[in-house]
């Protein structure tokens, strides 16, 4: 029920080409205003975004920055991979968990793919061991080369270090149905960098999303 929503809440998201970006459907559900912070690492400027398409079932939303002052994300350093990753593959997560207490600096957590299916065997999800918190929702799940393989969606209530991420294939389906595949970044410029270098480059394309109703 929408009326029980707090007046404001937040999540994470990440860049596609041409001013498009991705987050979870549940992050923007019920929002009258959606503001994006952290574009190119800049927290002093926030941009308005509108919802272009959503997949409620798989909990994905496609947004687009609608501000005339927006001049583009620049060259996106990752590609989005729709190959299925295997159990045991190293992964990392970037996002903005619990900003009220943890501060608004982006947070990195690392882990592995624990399972190729999610909650109750859901094939749309990966189970991951990287610790995630509220606020990480909608952020990117990266493989060890720094490509995006999923969208962080939730942690398992009551279980420690059990998180879920929606596989990037489902994002591709949404993009193809309500935009164009040409907005999907397809070049990775960071695969040979150490994790510190990957994070330094990729964090400028991971955003703090602030919603108000």
mmCIF file of C-alpha atoms in Angstrom:
data_model
loop_
_atom_site.group_PDB
_atom_site.id
_atom_site.type_symbol
_atom_site.label_atom_id
_atom_site.label_comp_id
_atom_site.label_asym_id
_atom_site.label_seq_id
_atom_site.Cartn_x
_atom_site.Cartn_y
_atom_site.Cartn_z
ATOM 1 C CA UNK A 1 0.000 0.000 0.000
ATOM 2 C CA UNK A 2 1.556 3.257 -1.205
ATOM 3 C CA UNK A 3 0.368 5.389 1.710
ATOM 4 C CA UNK A 4 2.604 3.472 4.100
ATOM 5 C CA UNK A 5 5.708 4.492 2.150
ATOM 6 C CA UNK A 6 8.103 6.800 3.941
ATOM 7 C CA UNK A 7 8.308 10.326 2.497
ATOM 8 C CA UNK A 8 11.740 9.586 1.049
ATOM 9 C CA UNK A 9 13.976 6.587 0.461
ATOM 10 C CA UNK A 10 16.988 5.631 -1.610
ATOM 11 C CA UNK A 11 18.740 2.956 -3.595
ATOM 12 C CA UNK A 12 21.555 2.467 -6.067
ATOM 13 C CA UNK A 13 21.703 2.332 -9.856
ATOM 14 C CA UNK A 14 24.170 2.277 -12.738
ATOM 15 C CA UNK A 15 24.755 3.856 -16.121
ATOM 16 C CA UNK A 16 23.871 2.684 -19.586
ATOM 17 C CA UNK A 17 24.570 4.795 -22.676
ATOM 18 C CA UNK A 18 22.680 7.962 -23.718
ATOM 19 C CA UNK A 19 21.578 8.989 -20.219
ATOM 20 C CA UNK A 20 19.779 5.734 -19.453
ATOM 21 C CA UNK A 21 20.314 3.984 -16.157
ATOM 22 C CA UNK A 22 19.115 0.919 -14.288
ATOM 23 C CA UNK A 23 17.815 0.240 -10.794
ATOM 24 C CA UNK A 24 15.319 -2.098 -9.120
ATOM 25 C CA UNK A 25 11.623 -1.623 -9.734
ATOM 26 C CA UNK A 26 11.046 -1.625 -5.971
ATOM 27 C CA UNK A 27 13.455 1.328 -5.590
ATOM 28 C CA UNK A 28 11.342 3.646 -7.767
ATOM 29 C CA UNK A 29 7.916 2.124 -7.078
ATOM 30 C CA UNK A 30 5.635 4.879 -5.774
ATOM 31 C CA UNK A 31 8.140 7.704 -6.345
ATOM 32 C CA UNK A 32 6.858 11.075 -7.573
ATOM 33 C CA UNK A 33 10.370 12.430 -7.863
ATOM 34 C CA UNK A 34 13.553 10.496 -8.679
ATOM 35 C CA UNK A 35 16.921 12.223 -8.310
ATOM 36 C CA UNK A 36 20.270 10.804 -9.355
ATOM 37 C CA UNK A 37 23.476 11.722 -7.508
ATOM 38 C CA UNK A 38 27.074 10.711 -8.031
ATOM 39 C CA UNK A 39 27.229 11.074 -11.821
ATOM 40 C CA UNK A 40 30.972 11.153 -12.614
ATOM 41 C CA UNK A 41 31.524 10.979 -8.867
ATOM 42 C CA UNK A 42 29.889 14.362 -8.305
ATOM 43 C CA UNK A 43 27.548 14.504 -5.307
ATOM 44 C CA UNK A 44 26.835 18.215 -5.447
ATOM 45 C CA UNK A 45 24.697 17.914 -8.549
ATOM 46 C CA UNK A 46 21.553 15.854 -8.729
ATOM 47 C CA UNK A 47 19.659 15.109 -11.922
ATOM 48 C CA UNK A 48 15.985 14.334 -12.376
ATOM 49 C CA UNK A 49 15.164 10.987 -13.913
ATOM 50 C CA UNK A 50 12.003 9.478 -15.374
ATOM 51 C CA UNK A 51 10.975 5.838 -15.624
ATOM 52 C CA UNK A 52 11.124 4.598 -19.219
ATOM 53 C CA UNK A 53 10.194 0.982 -18.634
ATOM 54 C CA UNK A 54 9.817 -1.506 -15.839
ATOM 55 C CA UNK A 55 9.719 -5.229 -15.281
ATOM 56 C CA UNK A 56 7.861 -5.655 -12.009
ATOM 57 C CA UNK A 57 8.206 -9.446 -11.932
ATOM 58 C CA UNK A 58 12.006 -9.389 -12.203
ATOM 59 C CA UNK A 59 12.300 -6.151 -10.194
ATOM 60 C CA UNK A 60 14.091 -4.043 -12.822
ATOM 61 C CA UNK A 61 13.460 -0.463 -13.911
ATOM 62 C CA UNK A 62 14.971 1.474 -16.794
ATOM 63 C CA UNK A 63 15.301 5.218 -16.147
ATOM 64 C CA UNK A 64 16.503 8.147 -18.210
ATOM 65 C CA UNK A 65 17.920 11.433 -16.991
ATOM 66 C CA UNK A 66 15.540 14.169 -18.063
ATOM 67 C CA UNK A 67 17.547 17.300 -17.164
ATOM 68 C CA UNK A 68 18.644 19.682 -19.886
ATOM 69 C CA UNK A 69 21.793 20.418 -17.840
ATOM 70 C CA UNK A 70 22.908 16.774 -18.180
ATOM 71 C CA UNK A 71 25.851 16.388 -20.531
ATOM 72 C CA UNK A 72 26.272 12.605 -20.611
ATOM 73 C CA UNK A 73 27.955 9.930 -18.536
ATOM 74 C CA UNK A 74 31.142 9.832 -20.588
ATOM 75 C CA UNK A 75 32.830 6.643 -21.650
ATOM 76 C CA UNK A 76 31.377 3.679 -19.727
ATOM 77 C CA UNK A 77 34.187 1.321 -18.597
ATOM 78 C CA UNK A 78 32.202 -1.937 -18.350
ATOM 79 C CA UNK A 79 30.168 -4.100 -20.647
ATOM 80 C CA UNK A 80 26.964 -5.845 -19.628
ATOM 81 C CA UNK A 81 27.295 -9.576 -19.963
ATOM 82 C CA UNK A 82 24.348 -11.891 -20.430
ATOM 83 C CA UNK A 83 26.440 -15.022 -20.109
ATOM 84 C CA UNK A 84 25.578 -17.018 -17.015
ATOM 85 C CA UNK A 85 28.380 -17.001 -14.461
ATOM 86 C CA UNK A 86 29.323 -20.178 -12.645
ATOM 87 C CA UNK A 87 29.162 -21.022 -8.971
ATOM 88 C CA UNK A 88 32.413 -20.004 -7.288
ATOM 89 C CA UNK A 89 33.174 -17.103 -9.619
ATOM 90 C CA UNK A 90 34.535 -14.023 -7.881
ATOM 91 C CA UNK A 91 32.212 -11.039 -7.880
ATOM 92 C CA UNK A 92 32.045 -7.563 -6.409
ATOM 93 C CA UNK A 93 29.252 -5.130 -5.632
ATOM 94 C CA UNK A 94 29.257 -1.317 -5.555
ATOM 95 C CA UNK A 95 26.473 0.738 -4.040
ATOM 96 C CA UNK A 96 25.143 3.091 -1.417
ATOM 97 C CA UNK A 97 23.954 1.044 1.570
ATOM 98 C CA UNK A 98 22.522 2.675 4.697
ATOM 99 C CA UNK A 99 23.773 6.141 3.778
ATOM 100 C CA UNK A 100 22.263 7.766 6.857
ATOM 101 C CA UNK A 101 24.677 5.908 9.123
ATOM 102 C CA UNK A 102 27.428 4.718 6.784
ATOM 103 C CA UNK A 103 27.945 8.008 4.928
ATOM 104 C CA UNK A 104 27.492 8.714 1.255
ATOM 105 C CA UNK A 105 30.812 7.348 0.025
ATOM 106 C CA UNK A 106 30.311 4.387 -2.294
ATOM 107 C CA UNK A 107 30.852 0.985 -0.643
ATOM 108 C CA UNK A 108 32.529 -2.078 -2.096
ATOM 109 C CA UNK A 109 31.795 -5.637 -0.999
ATOM 110 C CA UNK A 110 33.231 -8.795 -2.533
ATOM 111 C CA UNK A 111 32.271 -12.444 -2.635
ATOM 112 C CA UNK A 112 31.410 -15.272 -4.990
ATOM 113 C CA UNK A 113 28.420 -16.598 -6.891
ATOM 114 C CA UNK A 114 26.987 -19.022 -4.315
ATOM 115 C CA UNK A 115 24.250 -20.422 -6.528
ATOM 116 C CA UNK A 116 22.944 -19.970 -10.057
ATOM 117 C CA UNK A 117 19.413 -19.796 -8.686
ATOM 118 C CA UNK A 118 17.934 -17.510 -6.061
ATOM 119 C CA UNK A 119 15.246 -17.596 -3.428
ATOM 120 C CA UNK A 120 13.243 -20.840 -3.678
ATOM 121 C CA UNK A 121 15.164 -21.834 -6.804
ATOM 122 C CA UNK A 122 14.288 -18.722 -8.846
ATOM 123 C CA UNK A 123 16.274 -19.022 -12.106
ATOM 124 C CA UNK A 124 16.208 -15.249 -12.712
ATOM 125 C CA UNK A 125 18.506 -14.715 -9.730
ATOM 126 C CA UNK A 126 22.027 -15.412 -8.598
ATOM 127 C CA UNK A 127 22.679 -15.998 -4.931
ATOM 128 C CA UNK A 128 25.811 -14.106 -3.908
ATOM 129 C CA UNK A 129 27.961 -14.127 -0.775
ATOM 130 C CA UNK A 130 28.916 -10.431 -0.916
ATOM 131 C CA UNK A 131 27.341 -8.650 2.061
ATOM 132 C CA UNK A 132 24.584 -6.295 0.936
ATOM 133 C CA UNK A 133 22.359 -3.924 2.863
ATOM 134 C CA UNK A 134 19.247 -1.882 2.145
ATOM 135 C CA UNK A 135 20.397 0.856 -0.214
ATOM 136 C CA UNK A 136 22.516 -1.559 -2.265
ATOM 137 C CA UNK A 137 19.288 -2.387 -4.127
ATOM 138 C CA UNK A 138 19.557 -1.605 -7.830
ATOM 139 C CA UNK A 139 23.340 -1.484 -7.798
ATOM 140 C CA UNK A 140 25.547 -3.476 -10.158
ATOM 141 C CA UNK A 141 26.920 -6.972 -9.618
ATOM 142 C CA UNK A 142 30.313 -7.236 -11.344
ATOM 143 C CA UNK A 143 32.305 -10.296 -12.349
ATOM 144 C CA UNK A 144 36.047 -10.378 -11.732
ATOM 145 C CA UNK A 145 36.762 -8.706 -15.083
ATOM 146 C CA UNK A 146 34.570 -5.778 -14.056
ATOM 147 C CA UNK A 147 31.658 -6.576 -16.362
ATOM 148 C CA UNK A 148 28.119 -6.245 -15.042
ATOM 149 C CA UNK A 149 26.444 -9.634 -14.730
ATOM 150 C CA UNK A 150 23.485 -8.683 -12.546
ATOM 151 C CA UNK A 151 21.506 -6.148 -10.537
ATOM 152 C CA UNK A 152 21.575 -6.450 -6.768
ATOM 153 C CA UNK A 153 18.034 -6.869 -5.496
ATOM 154 C CA UNK A 154 17.780 -8.017 -1.897
ATOM 155 C CA UNK A 155 19.303 -9.823 0.995
ATOM 156 C CA UNK A 156 17.690 -12.880 2.465
ATOM 157 C CA UNK A 157 15.965 -11.744 5.648
ATOM 158 C CA UNK A 158 17.438 -13.464 8.633
ATOM 159 C CA UNK A 159 20.372 -15.006 6.757
ATOM 160 C CA UNK A 160 23.850 -13.534 6.971
ATOM 161 C CA UNK A 161 25.717 -12.815 3.739
ATOM 162 C CA UNK A 162 23.059 -14.233 1.477
ATOM 163 C CA UNK A 163 22.149 -11.753 -1.217
ATOM 164 C CA UNK A 164 20.387 -11.983 -4.541
ATOM 165 C CA UNK A 165 20.969 -10.339 -7.888
ATOM 166 C CA UNK A 166 18.853 -10.429 -11.033
ATOM 167 C CA UNK A 167 20.746 -11.833 -14.003
ATOM 168 C CA UNK A 168 21.671 -9.294 -16.685
ATOM 169 C CA UNK A 169 19.796 -11.284 -19.366
ATOM 170 C CA UNK A 170 16.536 -10.016 -17.885
ATOM 171 C CA UNK A 171 17.787 -6.451 -18.116
ATOM 172 C CA UNK A 172 18.596 -6.990 -21.785
ATOM 173 C CA UNK A 173 15.026 -8.192 -22.390
ATOM 174 C CA UNK A 174 13.606 -5.056 -20.758
ATOM 175 C CA UNK A 175 15.906 -2.745 -22.739
ATOM 176 C CA UNK A 176 14.958 -4.431 -26.001
ATOM 177 C CA UNK A 177 11.266 -4.033 -25.240
ATOM 178 C CA UNK A 178 11.228 -0.347 -24.276
ATOM 179 C CA UNK A 179 14.400 1.267 -25.650
ATOM 180 C CA UNK A 180 17.124 0.014 -27.970
ATOM 181 C CA UNK A 181 19.939 -2.525 -27.496
ATOM 182 C CA UNK A 182 22.324 0.232 -28.663
ATOM 183 C CA UNK A 183 22.180 1.738 -25.135
ATOM 184 C CA UNK A 184 23.840 -1.373 -23.660
ATOM 185 C CA UNK A 185 27.541 -0.691 -22.976
ATOM 186 C CA UNK A 186 29.622 -3.328 -24.733
ATOM 187 C CA UNK A 187 33.279 -2.378 -24.209
ATOM 188 C CA UNK A 188 35.295 -3.146 -21.104
ATOM 189 C CA UNK A 189 38.285 -0.861 -20.556
ATOM 190 C CA UNK A 190 39.181 -2.081 -17.044
ATOM 191 C CA UNK A 191 39.495 -5.875 -17.304
ATOM 192 C CA UNK A 192 43.274 -5.883 -16.812
ATOM 193 C CA UNK A 193 43.248 -3.477 -13.860
ATOM 194 C CA UNK A 194 43.485 -4.710 -10.265
ATOM 195 C CA UNK A 195 40.267 -4.498 -8.239
ATOM 196 C CA UNK A 196 41.305 -1.096 -6.820
ATOM 197 C CA UNK A 197 41.631 0.272 -10.363
ATOM 198 C CA UNK A 198 38.348 -1.249 -11.483
ATOM 199 C CA UNK A 199 36.522 0.306 -8.537
ATOM 200 C CA UNK A 200 38.137 3.705 -9.068
ATOM 201 C CA UNK A 201 36.934 3.804 -12.653
ATOM 202 C CA UNK A 202 33.564 2.072 -12.316
ATOM 203 C CA UNK A 203 32.306 3.868 -9.220
ATOM 204 C CA UNK A 204 31.710 7.032 -11.286
ATOM 205 C CA UNK A 205 29.002 5.119 -13.151
ATOM 206 C CA UNK A 206 27.224 3.801 -10.068
ATOM 207 C CA UNK A 207 24.675 6.226 -8.651
ATOM 208 C CA UNK A 208 22.801 7.119 -5.502
ATOM 209 C CA UNK A 209 19.087 7.289 -6.281
ATOM 210 C CA UNK A 210 16.944 9.432 -4.013
ATOM 211 C CA UNK A 211 13.175 9.051 -4.252
ATOM 212 C CA UNK A 212 10.372 11.081 -2.730
ATOM 213 C CA UNK A 213 6.659 10.483 -2.910
#
